[in-house]
């Protein structure tokens, strides 16, 4: 029988859990942002937790910020044994080559504006994915599994973990923060490499935020039954916010309420996600701000 959502994230790690991945190195000149990382636990007996949200953030929306708030609320109210010490957003590289993808420097700036103008936000923007280059100097795509390996290395290897209340240091748990609609794709080998999922969910784990307007949470996590010891389901309110919807509203000249005002002003200033006529009169989507 398939376990209910409430029983996920409650079981010990099985013997078949993959070993920790090898650390992944950062490019020259990169410095890991740790200004909001809590270096010491405030509660005894808790496991330090770092949540990482990966994505294009093109543009960042209020829901992206809200997901971290919901996770914080869930941890405080449900007490799954964690203390959140870090919240990170990791915008993807320009190598992702999605048609609606604004250049990385714009996406980083929009994320920074969104976080800086949100008094509740304790989120840090990590540009690591966007500054990685291949041997020819072109943007390098980073699979999600490499992103978590990066955080694992920087926090647990370079920084030495998180200090506990008794003065000893312990490794932080690094986990994905994702929506249920993304979780619903993780069992599809055409989208995700099963070996990567074994590491992402088998070794690291995920906090999955319900998105009832997009999918049923039970249907989303049912194919991930083997990883239920490492999945925590975060309740949410009904929402239909998405970057796709925001881009469409901007292109259609509609009022946009699902992004921070500072981000909306930035988009208008740099003319991101606009449509303009081409030489043959057909509209195209502008994402480079030129």
Short mmCIF file of C-alpha atoms in Angstrom, two decimals:
data_model
loop_
_atom_site.label_atom_id
_atom_site.label_comp_id
_atom_site.label_asym_id
_atom_site.label_seq_id
_atom_site.Cartn_x
_atom_site.Cartn_y
_atom_site.Cartn_z
CA UNK A 1 0.00 0.00 0.00
CA UNK A 2 1.30 3.46 -0.86
CA UNK A 3 2.02 5.64 2.14
CA UNK A 4 0.08 8.85 2.61
CA UNK A 5 1.80 12.21 2.30
CA UNK A 6 1.79 12.59 6.06
CA UNK A 7 3.95 9.48 6.48
CA UNK A 8 6.72 10.78 4.25
CA UNK A 9 9.87 12.10 5.88
CA UNK A 10 9.38 9.99 9.01
CA UNK A 11 11.43 6.86 8.43
CA UNK A 12 15.15 6.24 9.07
CA UNK A 13 17.55 6.03 6.15
CA UNK A 14 17.69 2.50 4.74
CA UNK A 15 20.94 0.61 4.30
CA UNK A 16 20.72 1.16 0.55
CA UNK A 17 21.01 4.95 0.80
CA UNK A 18 23.67 6.17 -1.67
CA UNK A 19 26.96 7.34 -0.15
CA UNK A 20 27.77 11.06 -0.06
CA UNK A 21 28.76 12.34 -3.53
CA UNK A 22 32.25 13.61 -4.20
CA UNK A 23 32.62 17.38 -3.60
CA UNK A 24 32.40 19.64 -6.61
CA UNK A 25 34.81 22.53 -7.04
CA UNK A 26 33.89 26.18 -7.62
CA UNK A 27 35.24 28.41 -10.41
CA UNK A 28 38.14 30.81 -9.74
CA UNK A 29 37.07 34.07 -8.15
CA UNK A 30 33.82 32.67 -6.77
CA UNK A 31 33.04 33.20 -3.08
CA UNK A 32 30.27 31.24 -1.42
CA UNK A 33 27.64 33.68 -0.02
CA UNK A 34 27.09 32.99 3.65
CA UNK A 35 25.84 36.29 5.04
CA UNK A 36 22.50 34.76 6.09
CA UNK A 37 23.82 31.32 7.01
CA UNK A 38 23.39 30.63 10.72
CA UNK A 39 26.68 29.15 11.88
CA UNK A 40 25.34 27.98 15.24
CA UNK A 41 22.19 26.11 16.24
CA UNK A 42 19.94 27.75 18.81
CA UNK A 43 18.10 24.58 19.86
CA UNK A 44 19.62 21.43 21.35
CA UNK A 45 19.06 18.12 19.61
CA UNK A 46 18.14 19.62 16.25
CA UNK A 47 19.63 18.79 12.85
CA UNK A 48 20.82 21.86 10.91
CA UNK A 49 18.97 22.17 7.62
CA UNK A 50 19.83 24.17 4.50
CA UNK A 51 17.07 24.51 1.90
CA UNK A 52 18.01 25.12 -1.73
CA UNK A 53 15.55 26.19 -4.42
CA UNK A 54 16.86 25.73 -7.96
CA UNK A 55 15.24 27.14 -11.08
CA UNK A 56 15.28 29.75 -13.79
CA UNK A 57 13.55 32.45 -11.68
CA UNK A 58 12.65 34.22 -14.91
CA UNK A 59 11.24 36.18 -13.25
CA UNK A 60 11.24 35.47 -9.53
CA UNK A 61 7.70 35.53 -8.09
CA UNK A 62 6.15 36.03 -4.69
CA UNK A 63 5.51 32.28 -4.57
CA UNK A 64 9.24 31.56 -4.78
CA UNK A 65 9.70 33.64 -1.64
CA UNK A 66 6.58 32.24 -0.01
CA UNK A 67 7.84 28.66 -0.33
CA UNK A 68 10.65 29.40 2.12
CA UNK A 69 8.19 30.96 4.57
CA UNK A 70 5.95 27.91 4.33
CA UNK A 71 8.90 25.60 4.97
CA UNK A 72 9.93 27.64 8.02
CA UNK A 73 6.38 27.51 9.35
CA UNK A 74 6.17 23.76 8.76
CA UNK A 75 9.42 23.09 10.63
CA UNK A 76 8.33 25.19 13.60
CA UNK A 77 4.82 23.75 13.83
CA UNK A 78 5.41 20.11 12.90
CA UNK A 79 8.83 19.76 14.57
CA UNK A 80 10.39 17.17 12.24
CA UNK A 81 13.67 17.54 14.13
CA UNK A 82 15.33 20.27 12.06
CA UNK A 83 16.44 23.82 12.60
CA UNK A 84 16.71 25.78 9.36
CA UNK A 85 20.08 27.51 9.21
CA UNK A 86 20.10 28.57 5.57
CA UNK A 87 17.72 29.39 2.71
CA UNK A 88 19.21 29.66 -0.77
CA UNK A 89 18.01 30.37 -4.29
CA UNK A 90 20.26 29.11 -7.08
CA UNK A 91 19.33 30.56 -10.50
CA UNK A 92 20.29 28.30 -13.40
CA UNK A 93 22.97 29.00 -15.98
CA UNK A 94 22.34 30.70 -19.31
CA UNK A 95 23.36 27.34 -20.79
CA UNK A 96 19.86 26.12 -19.95
CA UNK A 97 18.81 27.91 -23.18
CA UNK A 98 15.13 28.17 -22.38
CA UNK A 99 13.33 30.49 -24.80
CA UNK A 100 11.91 32.64 -22.00
CA UNK A 101 15.16 32.76 -20.02
CA UNK A 102 16.40 36.26 -19.29
CA UNK A 103 20.20 36.62 -19.10
CA UNK A 104 21.70 35.48 -15.83
CA UNK A 105 22.78 38.93 -14.65
CA UNK A 106 19.18 40.15 -14.91
CA UNK A 107 17.80 37.12 -13.07
CA UNK A 108 20.37 37.45 -10.29
CA UNK A 109 19.53 41.13 -9.93
CA UNK A 110 15.77 40.48 -9.85
CA UNK A 111 16.19 37.79 -7.20
CA UNK A 112 18.36 40.12 -5.13
CA UNK A 113 15.81 42.92 -5.41
CA UNK A 114 12.99 40.59 -4.39
CA UNK A 115 14.86 39.40 -1.32
CA UNK A 116 16.14 42.84 -0.32
CA UNK A 117 12.65 44.37 -0.39
CA UNK A 118 10.99 41.53 1.54
CA UNK A 119 11.32 42.22 5.25
CA UNK A 120 10.57 38.57 6.08
CA UNK A 121 13.09 37.07 3.69
CA UNK A 122 16.22 35.36 5.01
CA UNK A 123 17.10 34.06 1.56
CA UNK A 124 20.54 34.25 -0.01
CA UNK A 125 21.08 34.29 -3.77
CA UNK A 126 23.94 32.04 -4.87
CA UNK A 127 25.26 32.88 -8.37
CA UNK A 128 27.41 29.73 -8.57
CA UNK A 129 25.47 28.12 -11.43
CA UNK A 130 25.60 31.30 -13.48
CA UNK A 131 29.36 31.85 -13.18
CA UNK A 132 30.51 28.37 -14.14
CA UNK A 133 32.13 28.26 -17.58
CA UNK A 134 33.38 25.47 -19.81
CA UNK A 135 36.89 25.33 -21.29
CA UNK A 136 35.86 27.64 -24.12
CA UNK A 137 34.50 30.26 -21.72
CA UNK A 138 30.84 29.58 -22.43
CA UNK A 139 28.21 29.15 -19.68
CA UNK A 140 28.22 25.64 -18.24
CA UNK A 141 25.00 23.85 -17.38
CA UNK A 142 24.90 22.38 -13.87
CA UNK A 143 22.58 19.45 -13.13
CA UNK A 144 20.61 19.87 -9.91
CA UNK A 145 22.59 17.09 -8.29
CA UNK A 146 25.79 19.09 -8.83
CA UNK A 147 24.18 22.13 -7.22
CA UNK A 148 23.46 20.21 -4.02
CA UNK A 149 26.95 18.73 -4.08
CA UNK A 150 28.25 22.30 -4.29
CA UNK A 151 26.31 23.38 -1.21
CA UNK A 152 27.33 20.24 0.64
CA UNK A 153 30.99 20.92 -0.12
CA UNK A 154 30.94 24.62 0.75
CA UNK A 155 29.00 24.27 4.01
CA UNK A 156 30.18 20.93 5.35
CA UNK A 157 33.69 20.63 3.93
CA UNK A 158 34.94 24.20 3.56
CA UNK A 159 33.12 25.72 6.55
CA UNK A 160 33.21 22.56 8.64
CA UNK A 161 29.48 22.27 9.24
CA UNK A 162 27.30 23.99 11.84
CA UNK A 163 28.13 24.48 15.50
CA UNK A 164 25.74 22.86 17.97
CA UNK A 165 24.68 24.35 21.30
CA UNK A 166 27.34 22.29 23.10
CA UNK A 167 30.13 23.69 20.92
CA UNK A 168 30.71 20.69 18.66
CA UNK A 169 30.24 20.82 14.90
CA UNK A 170 27.85 18.71 12.87
CA UNK A 171 27.15 18.45 9.13
CA UNK A 172 24.14 20.34 7.83
CA UNK A 173 21.49 18.48 5.90
CA UNK A 174 21.23 19.93 2.40
CA UNK A 175 17.80 19.54 0.81
CA UNK A 176 15.86 20.71 -2.21
CA UNK A 177 12.89 23.00 -1.76
CA UNK A 178 10.52 22.29 -4.64
CA UNK A 179 6.89 22.48 -5.65
CA UNK A 180 4.79 19.36 -5.97
CA UNK A 181 4.49 19.97 -9.71
CA UNK A 182 8.25 19.53 -10.05
CA UNK A 183 8.26 16.50 -7.76
CA UNK A 184 5.69 14.92 -10.07
CA UNK A 185 8.30 14.84 -12.86
CA UNK A 186 11.09 13.20 -10.88
CA UNK A 187 10.11 9.62 -11.62
CA UNK A 188 10.24 10.26 -15.38
CA UNK A 189 13.59 9.02 -16.76
CA UNK A 190 13.06 11.17 -19.86
CA UNK A 191 13.32 14.26 -17.65
CA UNK A 192 15.56 13.16 -14.79
CA UNK A 193 18.49 10.75 -14.70
CA UNK A 194 17.47 8.01 -12.23
CA UNK A 195 21.03 7.98 -10.88
CA UNK A 196 20.71 11.69 -10.08
CA UNK A 197 17.37 11.13 -8.35
CA UNK A 198 18.99 8.45 -6.19
CA UNK A 199 21.40 11.10 -4.93
CA UNK A 200 18.95 14.02 -4.84
CA UNK A 201 16.28 12.16 -2.89
CA UNK A 202 18.14 9.13 -1.58
CA UNK A 203 21.07 11.00 -0.07
CA UNK A 204 19.94 14.62 0.25
CA UNK A 205 16.14 14.81 0.37
CA UNK A 206 13.45 17.37 -0.40
CA UNK A 207 10.82 19.58 1.14
CA UNK A 208 7.90 19.44 -1.29
CA UNK A 209 5.43 22.31 -1.16
CA UNK A 210 1.88 21.42 -2.16
CA UNK A 211 0.56 23.12 -5.30
CA UNK A 212 -3.09 22.06 -5.39
CA UNK A 213 -3.88 24.19 -8.44
CA UNK A 214 -1.24 22.30 -10.45
CA UNK A 215 -1.34 18.72 -9.17
CA UNK A 216 -2.49 16.36 -6.45
CA UNK A 217 0.24 15.87 -3.85
CA UNK A 218 -0.50 12.15 -3.45
CA UNK A 219 -0.17 11.60 -7.19
CA UNK A 220 3.02 13.66 -7.27
CA UNK A 221 4.91 11.72 -4.61
CA UNK A 222 3.46 8.23 -5.10
CA UNK A 223 6.16 7.25 -7.66
CA UNK A 224 8.81 8.41 -5.15
CA UNK A 225 7.78 5.92 -2.48
CA UNK A 226 11.30 4.46 -2.16
CA UNK A 227 12.58 7.87 -1.02
CA UNK A 228 9.82 8.61 1.48
CA UNK A 229 12.29 8.66 4.37
CA UNK A 230 13.76 11.79 2.79
CA UNK A 231 10.66 13.68 1.62
CA UNK A 232 8.73 16.15 3.76
CA UNK A 233 5.42 17.51 2.45
CA UNK A 234 4.79 21.18 3.23
CA UNK A 235 1.13 22.28 3.30
CA UNK A 236 0.22 25.42 1.38
CA UNK A 237 -2.68 27.59 0.36
CA UNK A 238 -4.29 27.39 -3.06
CA UNK A 239 -2.04 29.18 -5.53
CA UNK A 240 -1.72 29.58 -9.27
CA UNK A 241 1.38 31.75 -9.34
CA UNK A 242 4.04 30.87 -11.90
CA UNK A 243 6.78 32.64 -13.85
CA UNK A 244 5.07 31.54 -17.07
CA UNK A 245 1.87 33.29 -16.06
CA UNK A 246 3.77 36.42 -15.03
CA UNK A 247 5.59 36.59 -18.38
CA UNK A 248 2.29 36.27 -20.24
CA UNK A 249 0.74 39.05 -18.17
CA UNK A 250 3.69 41.34 -18.91
CA UNK A 251 3.56 40.60 -22.64
CA UNK A 252 -0.19 41.25 -22.72
CA UNK A 253 0.12 44.51 -20.82
CA UNK A 254 -1.91 43.16 -17.90
CA UNK A 255 -1.55 44.15 -14.27
CA UNK A 256 1.01 41.91 -12.54
CA UNK A 257 0.56 41.33 -8.82
CA UNK A 258 2.54 38.13 -8.33
CA UNK A 259 6.02 39.64 -8.33
CA UNK A 260 7.57 42.15 -5.93
CA UNK A 261 7.15 45.76 -7.03
CA UNK A 262 10.92 46.23 -7.20
CA UNK A 263 11.18 43.31 -9.63
CA UNK A 264 8.34 44.66 -11.78
CA UNK A 265 10.07 48.05 -12.02
CA UNK A 266 13.32 46.35 -12.98
CA UNK A 267 11.57 44.35 -15.72
CA UNK A 268 9.99 47.49 -17.13
CA UNK A 269 13.27 49.42 -16.96
CA UNK A 270 15.17 46.76 -18.89
CA UNK A 271 12.23 45.82 -21.12
CA UNK A 272 12.42 42.14 -20.23
CA UNK A 273 9.82 39.66 -21.50
CA UNK A 274 8.40 42.20 -23.96
CA UNK A 275 7.16 41.53 -27.47
CA UNK A 276 8.22 43.74 -30.34
CA UNK A 277 7.66 43.41 -34.09
CA UNK A 278 10.41 41.87 -36.18
CA UNK A 279 11.27 42.73 -39.77
CA UNK A 280 8.49 40.46 -41.02
CA UNK A 281 5.97 41.95 -38.62
CA UNK A 282 5.74 38.92 -36.33
CA UNK A 283 6.22 39.51 -32.59
CA UNK A 284 9.18 38.06 -30.76
CA UNK A 285 9.91 37.81 -27.08
CA UNK A 286 12.77 40.01 -25.92
CA UNK A 287 14.73 38.71 -22.94
CA UNK A 288 18.10 40.42 -23.24
CA UNK A 289 17.08 43.88 -22.13
CA UNK A 290 18.65 45.52 -25.18
#
